[in-house]
Amino acid sequence: MGAAALAASLIYAGPASAATGPVSATPASGTPQLADTGTTQQVRQLAQCGGTMYAVGTFNTITWNGTTYTRNNVFSFSATKPYTVTSWNPNADGIVNSVTFSPDCSTAYLGGKFGNVGGGTAKNIAAVSTSTGALITSFAHSAGSQVNTLQYYNGHILTGGYYTSINNSTANPYMTSLNPTTGKDDGFIHLSISGNYQFPGVGSNPTRVYNQQLSNSGTLDLVEGDFTSVGGQARQQMFMLDLSGSTATVTGWTSPELNTNCNWNEAFYAQAGAWSPDDSTIYVGTTGYKPNGTSAGGTPRTGPCDAAIAYPSTPHTSVTHKWINYTGCDSLYSAAADASTAYFGGHERWASNPLGCDFQGPGAIVAPGMEGLSPTTGALTFNPTRGRGKGADDMLITSAGLWIASDNLNNTNQCGGKSGHAGICLLPYGA
């Protein structure tokens, strides 16, 4: 999940230089959407390779242009109007959390919690053909537990999740670099990730790697998850990898603010990140409700819980925030950025709400479902609104605009004040 940047003719490219933003507050019409089947369906990640958009998550029915399609947890459609749904149908039998691609877009790598995909048995990790949807059996396809995030990088599939074994290897639990041809652990990542969060009253929070975002320069990888030690260094919530050498190494980037314990039932809270176009700033969206042990009514807000945060990205430095914008105790699950705006999505009701928790405090601004903030000050500058649902789980900047992945809880389908955008919304550039 958590696509990091624009994918153009290859799997990775930087943000389009002409697209400085902000995007339009009016969504593009005609994009596919989740059907209202009476059960909640969710798109967990959107990704582009070549001229095709790919959506993964937990769903079974898609509608487009008056036609209903059966698509189990994976489908694709044209990245440009009229956004035609393709015949591609790997038919995964469980949730797909993340997708990444070979450089020529011929292979899609899928990670999640499933047992069959592409007409064959595959446990939680698989490679499938983007032309036929068939399982590529030469790529090893068995992870011991759920896979959360995949990212192709320079001949490696950077893989993260809950698993302690993957493709018959236990050498690198939770985050592993896989050979894109064989699926075997290629040794590029060796981090000895361990630990989880322990404090009075804390709920279950197993060790895992949850999300990652490749920098626009393509040499740094920001990683979120539940751990206390990574590469022999103390890290909580997030760490940064330097990918430029023969093996990936943990950089000195960290923030003591992320050692804060949020509410007992949301011990892992830094669930989304994004890089500014020049890679100088990292934007982080958090859950967490409130600092553990504090009163919900206690104001003003402090700490990193339920907030949009900007951090300097200096790779070898311990940093503190540039700014924080509080939602008022509502979660953020996704982030993206262009030159003008840092975008955040979740199920929030307000922005600029440090003086309220589950209510609109003085000075708070109604901003349901998503918000666009100034990269320099963190002030709300873009407020198109979006149906809250469970929350916007992914945001992706492409040359076309800002793609938003979400769900249809309670038939939520509103984006930018327009209906007909259940699960997928494009806020375009130049509209």
Tab-separated table of C-alpha atoms in Angstrom, residues 31-36 41 43 406-408 411-415 419-425:
chain	number	residue	atom	x	y	z
A	31	THR	CA	-13.606	6.847	-13.130
A	32	PRO	CA	-14.551	3.315	-11.983
A	33	GLN	CA	-16.082	2.910	-8.556
A	34	LEU	CA	-16.942	0.272	-6.012
A	35	ALA	CA	-20.447	-1.097	-6.394
A	36	ASP	CA	-22.978	-0.769	-3.602
A	41	GLN	CA	-15.633	-2.664	-0.038
A	43	VAL	CA	-9.490	0.087	-2.316
A	406	SER	CA	-10.996	4.785	-0.177
A	407	ASP	CA	-14.106	2.712	0.547
A	408	ASN	CA	-17.896	2.709	0.369
A	411	ASN	CA	-22.558	3.830	0.622
A	412	THR	CA	-20.020	6.653	0.890
A	413	ASN	CA	-19.283	7.891	-2.639
A	414	GLN	CA	-18.713	11.641	-2.386
A	415	CYS	CA	-15.487	13.365	-3.430
A	419	SER	CA	-21.225	11.670	-5.971
A	420	GLY	CA	-20.161	8.662	-8.045
A	421	HIS	CA	-16.657	8.244	-6.604
A	422	ALA	CA	-16.952	5.284	-4.240
A	423	GLY	CA	-13.458	3.974	-3.584
A	424	ILE	CA	-11.663	5.876	-6.361
A	425	CYS	CA	-11.401	9.618	-6.960
